[in-house]
Each structure stands twice: as C-alpha cells, then as structure tokens.
Tab-separated table of N, CA and C in Angstrom:
chain	number	residue	atom	x	y	z
A	9	MET	N	-7.081	-25.941	-34.229
A	9	MET	CA	-7.170	-25.081	-33.027
A	9	MET	C	-7.320	-23.715	-33.700
A	10	ASN	N	-8.362	-22.904	-33.430
A	10	ASN	CA	-8.321	-21.570	-33.926
A	10	ASN	C	-7.666	-20.625	-32.911
A	11	ASN	N	-7.431	-19.475	-33.249
A	11	ASN	CA	-6.645	-18.464	-32.696
A	11	ASN	C	-7.242	-18.006	-31.158
A	12	THR	N	-8.616	-18.031	-31.126
A	12	THR	CA	-9.200	-17.885	-29.814
A	12	THR	C	-8.803	-18.861	-28.878
A	13	GLN	N	-8.856	-20.224	-29.226
A	13	GLN	CA	-8.405	-21.375	-28.386
A	13	GLN	C	-6.819	-21.247	-28.119
A	14	LYS	N	-6.188	-20.865	-29.043
A	14	LYS	CA	-4.743	-20.734	-28.677
A	14	LYS	C	-4.428	-19.630	-27.643
A	15	ILE	N	-5.092	-18.520	-27.822
A	15	ILE	CA	-4.903	-17.468	-26.672
A	15	ILE	C	-5.439	-17.868	-25.365
A	16	ILE	N	-6.529	-18.685	-25.161
A	16	ILE	CA	-7.102	-19.133	-24.045
A	16	ILE	C	-6.148	-20.217	-23.359
A	17	ARG	N	-5.626	-21.003	-24.404
A	17	ARG	CA	-4.859	-22.028	-23.828
A	17	ARG	C	-3.390	-21.183	-23.291
A	18	LEU	N	-3.038	-20.107	-24.015
A	18	LEU	CA	-1.781	-19.482	-23.656
A	18	LEU	C	-2.078	-18.829	-22.186
A	19	ILE	N	-3.299	-18.253	-22.159
A	19	ILE	CA	-3.472	-17.520	-20.797
A	19	ILE	C	-3.506	-18.650	-19.581
A	20	LYS	N	-4.152	-19.700	-19.876
A	20	LYS	CA	-4.355	-20.845	-18.649
A	20	LYS	C	-2.859	-21.337	-18.455
A	21	ARG	N	-2.156	-21.617	-19.448
A	21	ARG	CA	-0.766	-22.204	-19.289
A	21	ARG	C	0.155	-21.219	-18.577
A	22	THR	N	0.048	-20.023	-18.905
A	22	THR	CA	0.766	-18.723	-18.458
A	22	THR	C	0.508	-18.789	-16.753
A	23	ARG	N	-0.652	-18.886	-16.416
A	23	ARG	CA	-1.102	-18.997	-15.058
A	23	ARG	C	-0.552	-20.274	-14.385
A	24	GLU	N	-0.810	-21.465	-14.972
A	24	GLU	CA	-0.382	-22.669	-14.297
A	24	GLU	C	1.082	-22.698	-14.136
A	25	PHE	N	1.862	-22.107	-15.169
A	25	PHE	CA	3.298	-22.362	-14.892
A	25	PHE	C	4.012	-21.103	-14.398
A	26	GLU	N	3.202	-20.089	-14.094
A	26	GLU	CA	3.671	-18.745	-13.660
A	26	GLU	C	4.690	-18.297	-14.617
A	27	ALA	N	4.263	-18.242	-15.825
A	27	ALA	CA	5.062	-17.813	-17.045
A	27	ALA	C	4.900	-16.451	-17.565
A	28	GLU	N	4.319	-15.533	-16.648
A	28	GLU	CA	4.008	-14.058	-16.996
A	28	GLU	C	5.165	-13.448	-17.678
A	29	PRO	N	6.377	-13.494	-17.259
A	29	PRO	CA	7.560	-12.799	-17.926
A	29	PRO	C	7.715	-13.127	-19.279
A	30	TYR	N	7.156	-14.334	-19.601
A	30	TYR	CA	7.306	-14.875	-21.002
A	30	TYR	C	6.172	-14.534	-22.028
A	31	PHE	N	5.133	-13.996	-21.502
A	31	PHE	CA	3.767	-13.864	-22.104
A	31	PHE	C	4.290	-13.034	-23.495
A	32	TRP	N	5.102	-12.118	-23.385
A	32	TRP	CA	5.364	-11.152	-24.579
A	32	TRP	C	5.703	-11.905	-25.760
A	33	GLN	N	6.373	-13.187	-25.654
A	33	GLN	CA	6.842	-13.865	-26.674
A	33	GLN	C	5.642	-14.375	-27.586
A	34	GLU	N	4.466	-14.367	-27.225
A	34	GLU	CA	3.304	-14.800	-27.951
A	34	GLU	C	2.415	-13.579	-28.417
A	35	LYS	N	2.973	-12.461	-28.448
A	35	LYS	CA	2.125	-11.308	-28.930
A	35	LYS	C	1.548	-11.394	-30.206
A	36	GLU	N	2.253	-12.088	-31.158
A	36	GLU	CA	1.688	-12.245	-32.470
A	36	GLU	C	0.311	-12.815	-32.594
A	37	LEU	N	-0.016	-13.823	-31.585
A	37	LEU	CA	-1.395	-14.203	-31.614
A	37	LEU	C	-2.406	-13.177	-31.409
A	38	PHE	N	-2.125	-12.159	-30.869
A	38	PHE	CA	-3.065	-10.992	-30.630
A	38	PHE	C	-3.376	-10.121	-31.854
A	39	GLN	N	-2.572	-10.361	-32.974
A	39	GLN	CA	-2.557	-9.734	-34.219
A	39	GLN	C	-3.499	-10.221	-35.231
A	40	ASN	N	-3.990	-11.515	-34.832
A	40	ASN	CA	-4.882	-12.046	-35.867
A	40	ASN	C	-6.274	-12.075	-35.227
A	41	ASP	N	-7.330	-12.584	-36.141
A	41	ASP	CA	-8.687	-12.510	-35.641
A	41	ASP	C	-8.886	-13.448	-34.377
A	42	PHE	N	-9.626	-12.988	-33.451
A	42	PHE	CA	-10.007	-13.679	-32.183
A	42	PHE	C	-11.172	-13.260	-31.562
A	43	ASP	N	-11.855	-14.000	-30.860
A	43	ASP	CA	-13.039	-13.432	-30.007
A	43	ASP	C	-12.346	-12.694	-28.639
A	44	ILE	N	-12.286	-11.414	-28.780
A	44	ILE	CA	-11.868	-10.644	-27.659
A	44	ILE	C	-12.837	-10.880	-26.394
A	45	GLU	N	-13.864	-10.879	-26.554
A	45	GLU	CA	-14.851	-11.246	-25.328
A	45	GLU	C	-14.460	-12.316	-24.490
A	46	THR	N	-14.294	-13.515	-25.323
A	46	THR	CA	-14.062	-14.719	-24.825
A	46	THR	C	-12.728	-14.656	-24.083
A	47	VAL	N	-11.611	-14.126	-24.678
A	47	VAL	CA	-10.538	-14.134	-24.124
A	47	VAL	C	-10.475	-13.086	-22.736
A	48	VAL	N	-11.130	-12.014	-22.805
A	48	VAL	CA	-11.245	-11.310	-21.602
A	48	VAL	C	-11.875	-12.087	-20.597
A	49	LYS	N	-12.822	-12.840	-20.838
A	49	LYS	CA	-13.552	-13.615	-19.751
A	49	LYS	C	-12.627	-14.584	-19.107
A	50	THR	N	-11.666	-15.228	-20.122
A	50	THR	CA	-10.786	-16.100	-19.673
A	50	THR	C	-9.728	-15.563	-18.652
A	51	PHE	N	-9.244	-14.192	-19.071
A	51	PHE	CA	-8.348	-13.603	-18.178
A	51	PHE	C	-8.944	-13.393	-16.805
A	52	GLN	N	-10.107	-12.967	-16.796
A	52	GLN	CA	-10.977	-12.586	-15.512
A	52	GLN	C	-10.916	-13.813	-14.720
A	53	GLU	N	-11.243	-14.957	-15.427
A	53	GLU	CA	-11.481	-16.100	-14.586
A	53	GLU	C	-9.976	-16.675	-13.860
A	54	GLU	N	-8.982	-16.388	-14.776
A	54	GLU	CA	-7.665	-16.847	-14.300
A	54	GLU	C	-6.933	-15.931	-13.559
A	55	TYR	N	-6.950	-14.506	-13.791
A	55	TYR	CA	-6.370	-13.588	-12.970
A	55	TYR	C	-7.046	-12.504	-12.279
A	56	ASP	N	-7.962	-11.755	-12.752
A	56	ASP	CA	-8.561	-10.825	-12.242
A	56	ASP	C	-10.010	-10.540	-12.537
A	57	ALA	N	-10.895	-10.800	-11.676
A	57	ALA	CA	-12.417	-10.833	-12.094
A	57	ALA	C	-12.790	-9.242	-12.364
A	58	THR	N	-11.996	-8.262	-11.896
A	58	THR	CA	-12.379	-6.832	-12.097
A	58	THR	C	-11.862	-6.306	-13.556
A	59	PHE	N	-11.030	-7.137	-14.091
A	59	PHE	CA	-10.420	-6.676	-15.368
A	59	PHE	C	-11.442	-6.287	-16.300
A	60	ARG	N	-11.313	-5.133	-16.940
A	60	ARG	CA	-12.197	-4.663	-18.035
A	60	ARG	C	-11.460	-4.072	-19.273
A	61	PHE	N	-12.002	-4.400	-20.466
A	61	PHE	CA	-11.268	-3.933	-21.692
A	61	PHE	C	-12.388	-3.850	-22.795
A	62	GLU	N	-11.995	-2.781	-23.530
A	62	GLU	CA	-12.755	-2.459	-24.716
A	62	GLU	C	-11.501	-2.048	-25.849
A	63	GLY	N	-11.547	-2.613	-26.798
A	63	GLY	CA	-10.561	-2.144	-27.982
A	63	GLY	C	-10.128	-3.394	-28.865
A	64	SER	N	-8.995	-3.136	-29.559
A	64	SER	CA	-8.488	-4.078	-30.585
A	64	SER	C	-7.897	-5.094	-29.908
A	65	GLY	N	-7.656	-6.213	-30.578
A	65	GLY	CA	-6.907	-7.497	-30.219
A	65	GLY	C	-5.462	-7.131	-29.667
A	66	TYR	N	-4.699	-6.303	-30.489
A	66	TYR	CA	-3.379	-6.026	-30.088
A	66	TYR	C	-3.466	-5.002	-28.916
A	67	GLU	N	-4.539	-4.312	-28.711
A	67	GLU	CA	-4.593	-3.264	-27.548
A	67	GLU	C	-4.935	-4.331	-26.182
A	68	LEU	N	-5.630	-5.375	-26.645
A	68	LEU	CA	-5.711	-6.287	-25.393
A	68	LEU	C	-4.452	-6.885	-24.818
A	69	TYR	N	-3.690	-7.235	-25.836
A	69	TYR	CA	-2.343	-7.799	-25.551
A	69	TYR	C	-1.620	-6.796	-24.646
A	70	LEU	N	-1.620	-5.526	-25.088
A	70	LEU	CA	-0.889	-4.365	-24.246
A	70	LEU	C	-1.433	-4.367	-22.825
A	71	ALA	N	-2.742	-4.480	-22.792
A	71	ALA	CA	-3.585	-4.050	-21.483
A	71	ALA	C	-3.068	-5.433	-20.449
A	72	ILE	N	-2.992	-6.645	-21.072
A	72	ILE	CA	-2.674	-7.776	-20.324
A	72	ILE	C	-1.154	-7.709	-19.852
A	73	GLN	N	-0.405	-7.319	-20.603
A	73	GLN	CA	1.000	-7.054	-20.427
A	73	GLN	C	1.263	-5.954	-19.229
A	74	LYS	N	0.506	-5.130	-19.436
A	74	LYS	CA	0.490	-3.922	-18.356
A	74	LYS	C	-0.150	-4.483	-16.991
A	75	TRP	N	-1.013	-5.299	-17.183
A	75	TRP	CA	-1.577	-5.685	-16.004
A	75	TRP	C	-0.515	-6.665	-15.283
A	76	PHE	N	0.282	-7.512	-15.999
A	76	PHE	CA	1.263	-8.353	-15.515
A	76	PHE	C	2.420	-7.545	-14.676
A	77	GLU	N	2.804	-6.339	-15.742
A	77	GLU	CA	3.705	-5.603	-15.044
A	77	GLU	C	3.374	-4.956	-13.662
A	78	LYS	N	2.311	-4.624	-13.504
A	78	LYS	CA	1.595	-3.769	-12.382
A	78	LYS	C	1.500	-4.831	-11.310
A	79	ASN	N	0.922	-6.060	-11.614
A	79	ASN	CA	0.555	-6.942	-10.565
A	79	ASN	C	1.326	-8.175	-10.134
A	80	ILE	N	2.208	-8.461	-10.945
A	80	ILE	CA	3.094	-9.654	-10.959
A	80	ILE	C	4.527	-9.272	-10.941
A	81	GLY	N	4.874	-8.062	-11.676
A	81	GLY	CA	6.220	-7.692	-11.660
A	81	GLY	C	7.050	-8.136	-12.722
C-alpha cells in the first residue's frame, strides 16, 4: 500500500469511527510523498465538499487538523 492509499484509508476510517481527536497521531504520513490532490478530494468527499487547499503535504495535515478543531471540536 502506497502512502496516498494509507492517507485515504486514514481519512475514511477517521470519519467512520469518529476518531478525529486522534488524527494527529498519524501526522508522519503527511511528511512523505503522496498525491495531495487525491487526498484533498477524499477529504472533500468524506467531510466538506467546499474544502480547498494548495500547499505541501505537511501543510495539508495542518489544514485538516485546523478544520477538525474548528468544525468538530
């Protein structure tokens, strides 16, 4: 399983199990190469169709974490 697939699986499982408070534990996945556009599309499908992002992989992790804090608590 490549890193993009791991992150997609993480996002889907986080949603399924309402595990947003624990998302930070997987931040190292966002420090390796992955298809940012595909991960953003997955986040849009699972959480927020209006979510927009441009930047690095780690910046995407930070943006998702911020979205969770703002919208889920």
